[in-house]
Coordinates of C-alpha atoms and ligand atoms in Angstrom, one line a residue:
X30 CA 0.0 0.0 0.0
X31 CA 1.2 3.3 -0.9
X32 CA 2.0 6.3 2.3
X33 CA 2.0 9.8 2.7
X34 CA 3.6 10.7 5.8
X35 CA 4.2 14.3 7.1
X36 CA 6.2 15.4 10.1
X37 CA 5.3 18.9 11.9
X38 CA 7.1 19.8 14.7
X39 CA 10.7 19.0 16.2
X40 CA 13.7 17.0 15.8
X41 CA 12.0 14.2 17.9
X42 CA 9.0 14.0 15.9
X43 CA 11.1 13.6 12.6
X44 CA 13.5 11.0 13.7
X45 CA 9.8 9.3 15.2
X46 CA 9.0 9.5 11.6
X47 CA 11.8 8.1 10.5
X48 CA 11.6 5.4 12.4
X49 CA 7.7 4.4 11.5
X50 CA 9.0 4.7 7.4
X51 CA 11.8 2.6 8.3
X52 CA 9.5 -0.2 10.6
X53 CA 6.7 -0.1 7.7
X54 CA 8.7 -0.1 4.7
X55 CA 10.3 -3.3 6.0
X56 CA 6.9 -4.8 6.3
X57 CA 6.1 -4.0 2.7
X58 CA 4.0 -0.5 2.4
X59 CA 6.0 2.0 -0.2
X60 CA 6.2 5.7 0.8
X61 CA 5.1 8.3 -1.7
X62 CA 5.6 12.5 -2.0
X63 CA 2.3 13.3 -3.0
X64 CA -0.6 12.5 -0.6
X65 CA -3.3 12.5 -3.4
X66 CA -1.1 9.1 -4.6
X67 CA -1.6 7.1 -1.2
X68 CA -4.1 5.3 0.2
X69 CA -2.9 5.5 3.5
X70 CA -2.4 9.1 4.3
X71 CA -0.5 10.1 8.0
X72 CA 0.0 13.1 9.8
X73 CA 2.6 13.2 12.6
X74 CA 1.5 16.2 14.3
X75 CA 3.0 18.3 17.4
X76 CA 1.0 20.1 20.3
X77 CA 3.6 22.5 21.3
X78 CA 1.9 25.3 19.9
X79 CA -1.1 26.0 18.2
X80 CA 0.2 27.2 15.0
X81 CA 0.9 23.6 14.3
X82 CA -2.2 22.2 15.5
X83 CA -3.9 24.4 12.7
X84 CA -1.7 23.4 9.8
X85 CA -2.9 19.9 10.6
X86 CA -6.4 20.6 11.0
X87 CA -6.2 22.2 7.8
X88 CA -4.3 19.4 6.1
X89 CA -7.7 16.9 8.0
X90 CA -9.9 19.7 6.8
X91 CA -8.7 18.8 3.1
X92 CA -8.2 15.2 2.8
X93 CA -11.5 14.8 5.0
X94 CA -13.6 16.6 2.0
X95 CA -12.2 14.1 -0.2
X96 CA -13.1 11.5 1.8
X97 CA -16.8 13.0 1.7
X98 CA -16.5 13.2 -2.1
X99 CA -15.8 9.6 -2.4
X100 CA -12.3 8.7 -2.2
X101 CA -10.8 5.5 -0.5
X102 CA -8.0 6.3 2.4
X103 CA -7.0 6.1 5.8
X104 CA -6.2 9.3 7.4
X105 CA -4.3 8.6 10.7
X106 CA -3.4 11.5 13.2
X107 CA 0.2 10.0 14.9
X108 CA 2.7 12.0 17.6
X109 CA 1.4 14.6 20.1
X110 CA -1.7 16.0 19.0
X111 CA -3.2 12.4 18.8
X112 CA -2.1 11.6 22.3
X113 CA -2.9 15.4 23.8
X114 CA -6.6 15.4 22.4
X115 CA -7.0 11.2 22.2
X116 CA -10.9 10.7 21.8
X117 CA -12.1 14.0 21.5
X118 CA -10.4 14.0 17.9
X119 CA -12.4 11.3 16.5
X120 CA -15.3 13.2 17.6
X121 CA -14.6 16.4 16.2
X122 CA -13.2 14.7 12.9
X123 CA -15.3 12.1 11.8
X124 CA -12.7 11.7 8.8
X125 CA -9.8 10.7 10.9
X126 CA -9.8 7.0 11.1
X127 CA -6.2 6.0 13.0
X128 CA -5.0 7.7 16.7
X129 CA -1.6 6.9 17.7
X130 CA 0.2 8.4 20.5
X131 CA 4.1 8.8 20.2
X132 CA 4.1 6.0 23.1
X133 CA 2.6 3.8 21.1
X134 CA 4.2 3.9 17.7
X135 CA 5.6 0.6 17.8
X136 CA 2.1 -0.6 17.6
X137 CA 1.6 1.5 14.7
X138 CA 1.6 -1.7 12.3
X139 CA -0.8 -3.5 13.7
X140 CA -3.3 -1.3 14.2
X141 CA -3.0 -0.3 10.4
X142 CA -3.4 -3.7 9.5
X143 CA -6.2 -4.0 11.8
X144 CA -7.6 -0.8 10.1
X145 CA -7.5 -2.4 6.5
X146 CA -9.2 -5.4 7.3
X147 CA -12.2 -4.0 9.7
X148 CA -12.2 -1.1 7.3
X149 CA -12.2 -3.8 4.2
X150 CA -14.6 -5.8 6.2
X151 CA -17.5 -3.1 8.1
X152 CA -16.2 0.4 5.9
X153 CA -16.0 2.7 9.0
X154 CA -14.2 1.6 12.1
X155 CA -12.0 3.5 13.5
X156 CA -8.9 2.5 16.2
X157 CA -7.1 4.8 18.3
X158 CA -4.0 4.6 20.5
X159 CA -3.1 7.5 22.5
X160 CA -2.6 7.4 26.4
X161 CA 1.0 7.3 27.2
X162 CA 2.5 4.2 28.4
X163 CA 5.6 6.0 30.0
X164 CA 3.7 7.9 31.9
X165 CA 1.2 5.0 33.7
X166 CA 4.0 3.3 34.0
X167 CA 6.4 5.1 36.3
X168 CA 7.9 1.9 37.3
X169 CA 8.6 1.0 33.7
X170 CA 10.3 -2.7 33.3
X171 CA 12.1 -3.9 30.5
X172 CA 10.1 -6.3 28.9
X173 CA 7.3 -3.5 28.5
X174 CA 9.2 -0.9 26.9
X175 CA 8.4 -2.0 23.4
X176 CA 9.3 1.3 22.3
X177 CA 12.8 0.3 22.5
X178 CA 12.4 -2.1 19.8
X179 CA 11.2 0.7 17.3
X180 CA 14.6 2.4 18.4
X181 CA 16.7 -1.0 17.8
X182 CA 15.2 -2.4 14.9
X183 CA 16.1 0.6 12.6
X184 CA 16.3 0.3 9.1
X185 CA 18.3 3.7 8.0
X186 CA 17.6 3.3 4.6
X187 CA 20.4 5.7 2.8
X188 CA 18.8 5.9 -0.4
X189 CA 15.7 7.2 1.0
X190 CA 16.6 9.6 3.1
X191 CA 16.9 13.1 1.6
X192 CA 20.3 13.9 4.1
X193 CA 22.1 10.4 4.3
X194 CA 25.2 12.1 5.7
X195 CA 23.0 13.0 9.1
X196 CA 20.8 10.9 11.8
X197 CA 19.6 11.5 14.6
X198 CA 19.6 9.5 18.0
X199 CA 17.5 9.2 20.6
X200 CA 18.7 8.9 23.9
X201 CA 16.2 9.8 26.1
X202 CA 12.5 10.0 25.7
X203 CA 9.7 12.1 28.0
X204 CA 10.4 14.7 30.3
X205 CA 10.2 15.1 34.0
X206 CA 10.4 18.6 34.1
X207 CA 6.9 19.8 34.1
X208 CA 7.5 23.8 32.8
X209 CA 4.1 24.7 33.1
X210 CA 3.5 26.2 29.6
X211 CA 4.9 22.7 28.0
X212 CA 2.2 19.7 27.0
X213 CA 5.5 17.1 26.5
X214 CA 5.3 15.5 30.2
X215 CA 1.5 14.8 29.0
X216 CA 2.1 13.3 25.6
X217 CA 5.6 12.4 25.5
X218 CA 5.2 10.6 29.3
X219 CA 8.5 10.4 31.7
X220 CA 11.7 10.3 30.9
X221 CA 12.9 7.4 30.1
X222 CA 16.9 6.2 29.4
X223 CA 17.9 4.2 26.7
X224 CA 20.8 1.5 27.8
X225 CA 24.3 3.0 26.2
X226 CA 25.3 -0.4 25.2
X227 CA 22.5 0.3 22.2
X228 CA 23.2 4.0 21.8
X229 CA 26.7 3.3 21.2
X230 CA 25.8 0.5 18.7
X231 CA 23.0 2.5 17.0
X232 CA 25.6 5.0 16.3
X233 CA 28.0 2.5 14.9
X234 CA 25.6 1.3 12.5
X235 CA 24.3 4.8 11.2
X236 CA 28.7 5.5 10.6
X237 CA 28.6 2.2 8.6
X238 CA 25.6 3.4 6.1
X239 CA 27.5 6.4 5.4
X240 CA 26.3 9.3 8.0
X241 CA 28.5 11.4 9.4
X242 CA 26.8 13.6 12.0
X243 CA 24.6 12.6 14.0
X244 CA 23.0 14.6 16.5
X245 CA 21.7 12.6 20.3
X246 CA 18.1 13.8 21.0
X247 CA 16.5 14.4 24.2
X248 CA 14.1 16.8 25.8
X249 CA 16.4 17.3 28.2
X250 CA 18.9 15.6 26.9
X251 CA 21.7 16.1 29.6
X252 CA 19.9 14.6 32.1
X253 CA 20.9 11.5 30.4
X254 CA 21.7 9.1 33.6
X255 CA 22.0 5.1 33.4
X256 CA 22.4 2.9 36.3
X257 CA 23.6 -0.4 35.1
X258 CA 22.4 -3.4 36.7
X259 CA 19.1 -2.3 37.6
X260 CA 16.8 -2.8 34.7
X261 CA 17.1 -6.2 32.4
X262 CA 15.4 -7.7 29.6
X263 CA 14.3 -11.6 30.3
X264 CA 17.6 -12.4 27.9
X265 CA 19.8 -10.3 30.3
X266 CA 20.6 -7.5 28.1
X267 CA 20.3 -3.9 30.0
X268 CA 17.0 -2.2 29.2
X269 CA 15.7 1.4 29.2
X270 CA 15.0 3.0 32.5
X271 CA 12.7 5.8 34.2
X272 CA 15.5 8.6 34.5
X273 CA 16.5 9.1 38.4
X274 CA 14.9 12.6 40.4
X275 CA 16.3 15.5 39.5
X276 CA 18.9 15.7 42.5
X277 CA 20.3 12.9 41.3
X278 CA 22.7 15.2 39.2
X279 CA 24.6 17.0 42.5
X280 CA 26.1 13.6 43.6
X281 CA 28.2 11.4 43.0
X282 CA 26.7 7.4 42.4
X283 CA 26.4 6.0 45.5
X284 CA 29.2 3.2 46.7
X285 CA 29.0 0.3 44.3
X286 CA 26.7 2.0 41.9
X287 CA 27.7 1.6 38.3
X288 CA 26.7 4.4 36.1
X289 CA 26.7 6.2 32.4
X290 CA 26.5 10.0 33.2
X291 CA 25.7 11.8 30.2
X292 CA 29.3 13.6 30.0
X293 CA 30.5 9.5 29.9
X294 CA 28.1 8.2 27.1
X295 CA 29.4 11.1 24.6
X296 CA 33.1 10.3 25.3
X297 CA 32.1 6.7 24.6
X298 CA 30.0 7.4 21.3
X299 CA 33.8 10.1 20.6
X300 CA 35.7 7.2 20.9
X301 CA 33.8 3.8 20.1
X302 CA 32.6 5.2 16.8
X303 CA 35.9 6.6 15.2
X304 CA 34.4 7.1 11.8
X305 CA 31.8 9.5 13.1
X306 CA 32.9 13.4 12.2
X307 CA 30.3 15.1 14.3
X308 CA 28.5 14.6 17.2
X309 CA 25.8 16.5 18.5
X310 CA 23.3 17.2 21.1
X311 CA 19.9 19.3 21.5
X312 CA 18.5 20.1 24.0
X313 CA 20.6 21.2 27.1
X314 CA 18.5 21.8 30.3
X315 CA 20.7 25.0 31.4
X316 CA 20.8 23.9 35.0
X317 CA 22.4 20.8 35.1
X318 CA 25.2 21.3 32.5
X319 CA 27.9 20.0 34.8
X320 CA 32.3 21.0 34.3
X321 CA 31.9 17.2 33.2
X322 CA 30.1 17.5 30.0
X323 CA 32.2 20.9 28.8
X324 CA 35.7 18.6 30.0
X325 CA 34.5 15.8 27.5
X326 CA 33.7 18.9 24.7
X327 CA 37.1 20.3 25.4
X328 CA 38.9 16.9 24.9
X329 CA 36.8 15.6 22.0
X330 CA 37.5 17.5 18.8
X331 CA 34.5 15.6 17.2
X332 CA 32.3 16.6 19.6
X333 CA 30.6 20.2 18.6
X334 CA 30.9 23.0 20.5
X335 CA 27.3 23.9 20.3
X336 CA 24.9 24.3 23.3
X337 CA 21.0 24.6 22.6
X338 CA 20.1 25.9 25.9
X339 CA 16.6 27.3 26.6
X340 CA 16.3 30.3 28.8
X341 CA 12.5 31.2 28.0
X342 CA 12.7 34.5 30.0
X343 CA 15.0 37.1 31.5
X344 CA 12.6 37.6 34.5
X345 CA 12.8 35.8 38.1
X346 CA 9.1 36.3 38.2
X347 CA 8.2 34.7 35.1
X348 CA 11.0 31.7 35.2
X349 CA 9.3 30.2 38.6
X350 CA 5.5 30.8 37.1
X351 CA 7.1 28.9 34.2
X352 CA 8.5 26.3 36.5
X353 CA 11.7 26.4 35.0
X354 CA 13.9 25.6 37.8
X355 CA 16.5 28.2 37.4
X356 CA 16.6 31.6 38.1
X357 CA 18.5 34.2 35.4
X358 CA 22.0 34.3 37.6
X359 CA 22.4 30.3 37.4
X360 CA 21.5 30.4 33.7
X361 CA 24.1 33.0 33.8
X362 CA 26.7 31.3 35.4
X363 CA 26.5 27.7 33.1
X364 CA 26.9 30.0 30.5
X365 CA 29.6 32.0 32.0
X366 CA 31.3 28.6 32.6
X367 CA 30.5 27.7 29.7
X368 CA 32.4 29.9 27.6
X369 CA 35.4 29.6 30.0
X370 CA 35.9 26.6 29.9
X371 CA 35.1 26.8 25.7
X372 CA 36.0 30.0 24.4
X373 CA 34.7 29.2 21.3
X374 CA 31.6 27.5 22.4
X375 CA 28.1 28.7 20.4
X376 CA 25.2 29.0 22.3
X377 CA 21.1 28.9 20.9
X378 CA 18.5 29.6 23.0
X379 CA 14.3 29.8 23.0
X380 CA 12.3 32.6 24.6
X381 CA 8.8 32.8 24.8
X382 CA 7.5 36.4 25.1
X383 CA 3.5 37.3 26.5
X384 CA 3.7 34.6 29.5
X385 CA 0.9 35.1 31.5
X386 CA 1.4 38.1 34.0
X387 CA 4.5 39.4 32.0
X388 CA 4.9 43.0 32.5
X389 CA 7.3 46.0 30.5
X390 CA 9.5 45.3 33.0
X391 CA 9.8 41.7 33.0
X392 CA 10.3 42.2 29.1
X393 CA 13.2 44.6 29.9
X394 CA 14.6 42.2 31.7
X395 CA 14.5 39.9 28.9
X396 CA 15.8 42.3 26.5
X397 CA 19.2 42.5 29.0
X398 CA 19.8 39.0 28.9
X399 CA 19.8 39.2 25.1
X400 CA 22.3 41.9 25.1
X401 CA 24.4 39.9 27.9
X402 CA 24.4 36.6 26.1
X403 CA 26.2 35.7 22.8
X404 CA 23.6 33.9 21.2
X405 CA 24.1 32.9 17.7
X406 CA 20.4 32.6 17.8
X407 CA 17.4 32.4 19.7
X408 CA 14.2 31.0 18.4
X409 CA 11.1 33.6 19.8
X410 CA 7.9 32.2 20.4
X411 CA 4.6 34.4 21.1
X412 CA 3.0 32.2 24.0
X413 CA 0.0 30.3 22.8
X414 CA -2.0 28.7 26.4
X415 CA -2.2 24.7 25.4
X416 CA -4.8 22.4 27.3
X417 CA -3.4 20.1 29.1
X418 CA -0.7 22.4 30.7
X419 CA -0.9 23.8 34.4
X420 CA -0.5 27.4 32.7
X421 CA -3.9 26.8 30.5
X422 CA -5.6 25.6 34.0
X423 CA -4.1 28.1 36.2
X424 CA -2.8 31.4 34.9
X425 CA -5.1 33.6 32.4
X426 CA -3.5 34.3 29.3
X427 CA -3.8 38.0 30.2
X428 CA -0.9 39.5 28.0
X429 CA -2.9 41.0 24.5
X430 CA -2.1 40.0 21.1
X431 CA -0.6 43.4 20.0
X432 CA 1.5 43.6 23.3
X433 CA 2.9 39.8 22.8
X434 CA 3.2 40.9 18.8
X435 CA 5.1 44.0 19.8
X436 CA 7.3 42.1 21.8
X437 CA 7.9 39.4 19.7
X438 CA 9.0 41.7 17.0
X439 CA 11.5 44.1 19.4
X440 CA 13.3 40.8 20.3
X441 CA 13.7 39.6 17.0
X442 CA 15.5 42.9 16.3
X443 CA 18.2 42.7 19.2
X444 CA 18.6 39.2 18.6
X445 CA 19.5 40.1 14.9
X446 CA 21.5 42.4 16.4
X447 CA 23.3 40.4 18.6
X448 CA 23.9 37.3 15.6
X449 CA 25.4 39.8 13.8
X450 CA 28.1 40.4 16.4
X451 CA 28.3 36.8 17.0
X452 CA 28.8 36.3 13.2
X453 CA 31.3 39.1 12.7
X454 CA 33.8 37.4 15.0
X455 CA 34.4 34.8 12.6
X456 CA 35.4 36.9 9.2
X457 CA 38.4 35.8 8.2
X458 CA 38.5 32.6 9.9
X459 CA 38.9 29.0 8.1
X460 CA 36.0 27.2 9.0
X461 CA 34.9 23.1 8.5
X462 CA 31.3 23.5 7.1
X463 CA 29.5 20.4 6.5
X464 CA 27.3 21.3 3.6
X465 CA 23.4 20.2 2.9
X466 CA 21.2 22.0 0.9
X467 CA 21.3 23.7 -2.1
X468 CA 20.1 27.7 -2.7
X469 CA 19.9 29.9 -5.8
X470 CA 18.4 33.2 -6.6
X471 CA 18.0 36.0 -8.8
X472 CA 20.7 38.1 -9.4
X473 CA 18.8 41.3 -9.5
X474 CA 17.8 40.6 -5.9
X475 CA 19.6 41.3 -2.6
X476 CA 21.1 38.6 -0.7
X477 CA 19.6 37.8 2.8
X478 CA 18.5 34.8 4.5
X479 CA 15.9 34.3 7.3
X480 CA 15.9 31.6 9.9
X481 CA 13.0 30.5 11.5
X482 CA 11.5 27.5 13.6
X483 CA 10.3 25.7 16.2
X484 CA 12.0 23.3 18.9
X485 CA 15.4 23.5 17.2
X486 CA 13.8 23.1 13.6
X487 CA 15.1 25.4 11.0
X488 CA 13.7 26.4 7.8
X489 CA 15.7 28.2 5.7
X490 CA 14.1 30.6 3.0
X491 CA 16.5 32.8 0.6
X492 CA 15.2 36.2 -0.6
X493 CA 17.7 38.5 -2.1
X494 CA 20.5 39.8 -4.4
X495 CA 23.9 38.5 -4.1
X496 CA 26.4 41.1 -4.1
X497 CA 27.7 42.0 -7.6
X498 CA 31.6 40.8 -6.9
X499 CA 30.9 37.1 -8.3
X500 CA 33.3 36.9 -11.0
X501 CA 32.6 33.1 -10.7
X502 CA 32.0 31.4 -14.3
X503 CA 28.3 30.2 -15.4
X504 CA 27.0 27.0 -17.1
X505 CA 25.1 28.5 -20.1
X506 CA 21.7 29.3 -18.8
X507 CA 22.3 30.0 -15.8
X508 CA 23.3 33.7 -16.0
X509 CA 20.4 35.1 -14.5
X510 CA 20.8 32.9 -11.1
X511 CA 23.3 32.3 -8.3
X512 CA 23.6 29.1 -7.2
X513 CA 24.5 28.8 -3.4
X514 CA 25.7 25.9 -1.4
X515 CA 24.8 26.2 2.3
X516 CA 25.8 24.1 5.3
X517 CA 26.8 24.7 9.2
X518 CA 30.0 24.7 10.8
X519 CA 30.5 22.8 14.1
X520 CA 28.8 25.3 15.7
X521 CA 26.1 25.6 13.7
X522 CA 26.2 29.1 12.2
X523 CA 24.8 29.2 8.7
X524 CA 27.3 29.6 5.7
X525 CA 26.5 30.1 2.2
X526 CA 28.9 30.2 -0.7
X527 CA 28.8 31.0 -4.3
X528 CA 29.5 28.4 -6.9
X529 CA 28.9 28.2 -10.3
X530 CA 26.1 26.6 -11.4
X531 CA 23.4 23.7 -9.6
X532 CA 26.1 20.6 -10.5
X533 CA 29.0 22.4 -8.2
X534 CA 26.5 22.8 -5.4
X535 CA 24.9 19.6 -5.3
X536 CA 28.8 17.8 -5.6
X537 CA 29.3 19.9 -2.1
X538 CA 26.3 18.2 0.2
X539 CA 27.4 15.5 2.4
X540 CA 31.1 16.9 2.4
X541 CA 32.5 18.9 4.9
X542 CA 34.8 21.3 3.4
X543 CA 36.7 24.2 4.6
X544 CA 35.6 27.6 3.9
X545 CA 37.2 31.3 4.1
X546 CA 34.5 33.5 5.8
X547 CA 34.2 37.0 3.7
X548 CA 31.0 38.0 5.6
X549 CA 29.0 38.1 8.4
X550 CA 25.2 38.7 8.4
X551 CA 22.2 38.3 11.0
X552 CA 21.4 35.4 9.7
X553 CA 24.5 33.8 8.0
X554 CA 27.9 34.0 6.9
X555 CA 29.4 34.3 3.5
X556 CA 32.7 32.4 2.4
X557 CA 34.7 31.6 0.0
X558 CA 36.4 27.7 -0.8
X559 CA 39.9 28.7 0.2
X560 CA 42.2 28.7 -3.6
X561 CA 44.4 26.0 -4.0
X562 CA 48.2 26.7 -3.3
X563 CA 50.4 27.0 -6.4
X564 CA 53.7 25.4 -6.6
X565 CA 56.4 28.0 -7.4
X566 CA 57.9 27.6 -10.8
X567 CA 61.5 26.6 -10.9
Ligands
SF4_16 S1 12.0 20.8 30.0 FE1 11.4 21.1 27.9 S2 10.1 19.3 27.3 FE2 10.4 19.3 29.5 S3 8.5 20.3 30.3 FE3 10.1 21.9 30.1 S4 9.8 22.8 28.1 FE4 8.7 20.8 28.1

């Protein structure tokens, strides 16, 4: 059967997607690009914020009018929006015919199969999944963490993956944090830690297919923590585990207590899987970055010097009504730390401006951290209240539209501001980008690049002229555009460089190639491939 599967959302929701093409491509069904081709149409949604939730209601909206006009297909709502409005979906879209919470996706098979047969069988049953195991089951044991075996039994298929130099791992799942704006402790269920014996050989297997970066995901991914011994599979081998309470990172193990900080597991991964050029991690919780983890970064050249570190607000006030668990000095001194102990460290962050209560001088506070911090970039969120959260329940989204708006827009200003700083450091600098996409545009037009995203997504969108000093040569035809190659350096600053024509550009994804920076923008940096030397004559 042919699928159409799209992924909204983050990093965690694309590699779950990967993983359910990988698991039902092995069991026969063929994946297709447009969803008017597939009789089995899926929608892996997100509930972080409720721009997302209405792309996908839109995207129901459409297919489910089809449906009404006649046409055969099952629509199937998977990932967080399934699990955060379960029943109440089927309800409101009598179109949608599959529910499947990202705790349950390793059931995902069966219940399509059971969906083709009943459906074959009575036309118009419906099955849902949502209801997170991880979470009902705080004393998770081995043998029921069947999730693990969506993780383990991965099929990275090369071929079909539009970036085969780049995976991603999961390390952790859930969250135990609780941030009251956030729905992941509801849908994504406690955090649970994968054994490293099969994160290290996860990673080895990705290196042999071919990738070269591979980035460790979590929600909070340094509170990675394994205790060996304590959770088996009925074969023996060491299974996932409910992460320990949050003090748990202030001490050292207890006497004859064996375990896998987080620090530990990445110089394992540095050194167990020599073929692997880049490592890296998203996203730090800023509280519990300990000397250890920035040691490991110091001594492993592979691993990249990149923190994603949320701060959310620059306010006291609003940090402990958020439930953040931090105030603005400790965020400031892991990030002071930070930088001592790696100068050349690049830092990320997220802030969310209009939490309930906020006030001008809350926001002014925000706008000082800006200014204080070197972010390279921060991703700005308007807050949007989410059921489910104790912020929806408890605290009135009293901050107007035009005030959150108003906000939004004076932080994205400074924080351009402040990238541009960041940025301009680096001209003149030889710099390892690993290249992945490919860019051209007019001529005529300005040069400019805008980033935006959510949960460490990035979209990328040119719109501009280049600057007229390309005295690069053209294939015929292509006089009127400039083709760009773009990729990240180790810290993952955006570079873009001019090449001749579409063939050069695509010849440079995958590759990680140095590059002379010429330029620094907001948003990205221009370079130049460094000229060969030339031997002196005679
Ligand atoms: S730490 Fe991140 S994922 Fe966990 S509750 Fe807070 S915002 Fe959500």
């Amino acid at each position: 059967m042919r699928v159409f599967l799209e992924t909204f959302g983050c990093q965690m929701n694309e590699l779950d997607s990967e993983l359910v093409r990988g698991r039902l491509a092995s069991l026969g069904y063929r994946f297709v690009d447009d969803p008017d081709a597939a009789e089995i149409v899926l929608f892996n949604t997100c509930a972080v914020r409720d721009h997302a939730e209405q792309k996908v209601r839109s995207r129901v909206g459409i297919v489910g009018s089809q449906k009404r006009n006649g046409r055969e297909v099952i629509l199937g709502l998977l990932g967080c929006m399934a699990e955060r409005e379960g029943l109440a979906i089927l309800q409101k879209h009598p179109q949608v015919d599959l529910l499947c919470g990202p705790g349950e996706l390793d059931r995902l098979p069966t219940l399509l199969e059971n969906l083709r047969r009943t459906t074959a069988a009575t036309r118009g049953e419906r099955v849902a999944l949502a209801g997170n195991r991880s979470r009902r089951t705080a004393t998770l044991t081995a043998a029921e963490d069947e999730l693990e075996s969506l993780d383990l039994s991965r099929s990275f298929d090369p071929e079909g993956s539009s970036r085969p130099w780049s995976a991603y791992v999961r390390i952790t799942r859930g969250c135990n944090k609780f941030c009251t704006y956030c729905v992941v402790p509801a849908t994504r269920g406690a955090e649970v830690h994968r054994p490293p014996d099969a994160i290290v050989e996860e990673c080895r297997r990705l290196v042999d297919r071919g990738v070269i970066e591979i980035t460790l995901l979590g929600q909070t991914v340094n509170h990675y923590r394994y205790t060996h011994g304590t959770a088996l599979t009925l074969d023996g081998r060491e299974a996932p585990q409910v992460g320990p309470g949050l003090g748990a990172f202030r001490k050292a193990p207890a006497a004859g207590e064996r375990v896998t900080t987080f620090a530990m597991l990445l110089a394992r991964i540095h050194e167990e899987v020599p073929g692997l050029e880049r490592l890296r991690f998203v996203t730090s919780y800023p509280r519990d970055l300990g000397d250890d983890v920035f040691d490991v970064l110091a001594a492993c050249p592979r691993i990249c010097r990149y923190l994603h570190m949320p701060v959310q607000s620059g306010s006291d006030r609003i940090l402990k009504a958020m439930n953040r668990g931090y105030t603005v000095a400790e965020y400031l001194e892991t990030v002071d730390r930070a930088i001592e102990r790696l100068p050349d460290v690049s830092i990320a962050g997220d802030v969310i401006v209009g939490f309930p209560t906020e006030t001008d001088e809350d926001f002014a506070a925000t706008e000082r951290l800006l200014r204080r911090v070197p972010f390279k970039n921060n991703f700005i969120f308007k807050y949007s209240p989410r059921p489910g959260t104790t912020a929806f329940d408890r605290l009135p989204d009293d901050v107007p539209d035009e005030v959150k708006r108003y906000r939004n827009n004076r932080l994205l200003a400074l924080q351009a501001e402040v990238s541009r700083d960041v940025h301009a450091r680096e001209v003149g600098r030889t710099l390892p980008v690993l290249f992945d996409r490919v860019g051209s545009i007019p001529l005529e037009r300005r040069s400019d690049m805008t980033a935006a995203g959510s949960g460490g997504g990035v979209e990328l969108r040119v719109a501009g002229r280049r600057t007229a000093d390309d005295s690069m040569p053209r294939a015929e035809g292509e006089a009127s555009r400039q083709w760009q190659a773009l990729g990240r350096t180790a810290g993952d600053l955006i570079v873009a460089v001019d090449v001749e024509d579409e063939i050069a550009a695509e010849a440079m994804r995958g590759r990680i190639l140095e590059v002379e920076v010429t330029a620094a923008e907001a948003l990205l940096l221009r370079g130049r491939r460094p000229m060969p030397a030339i031997a002196p004559i005679g």
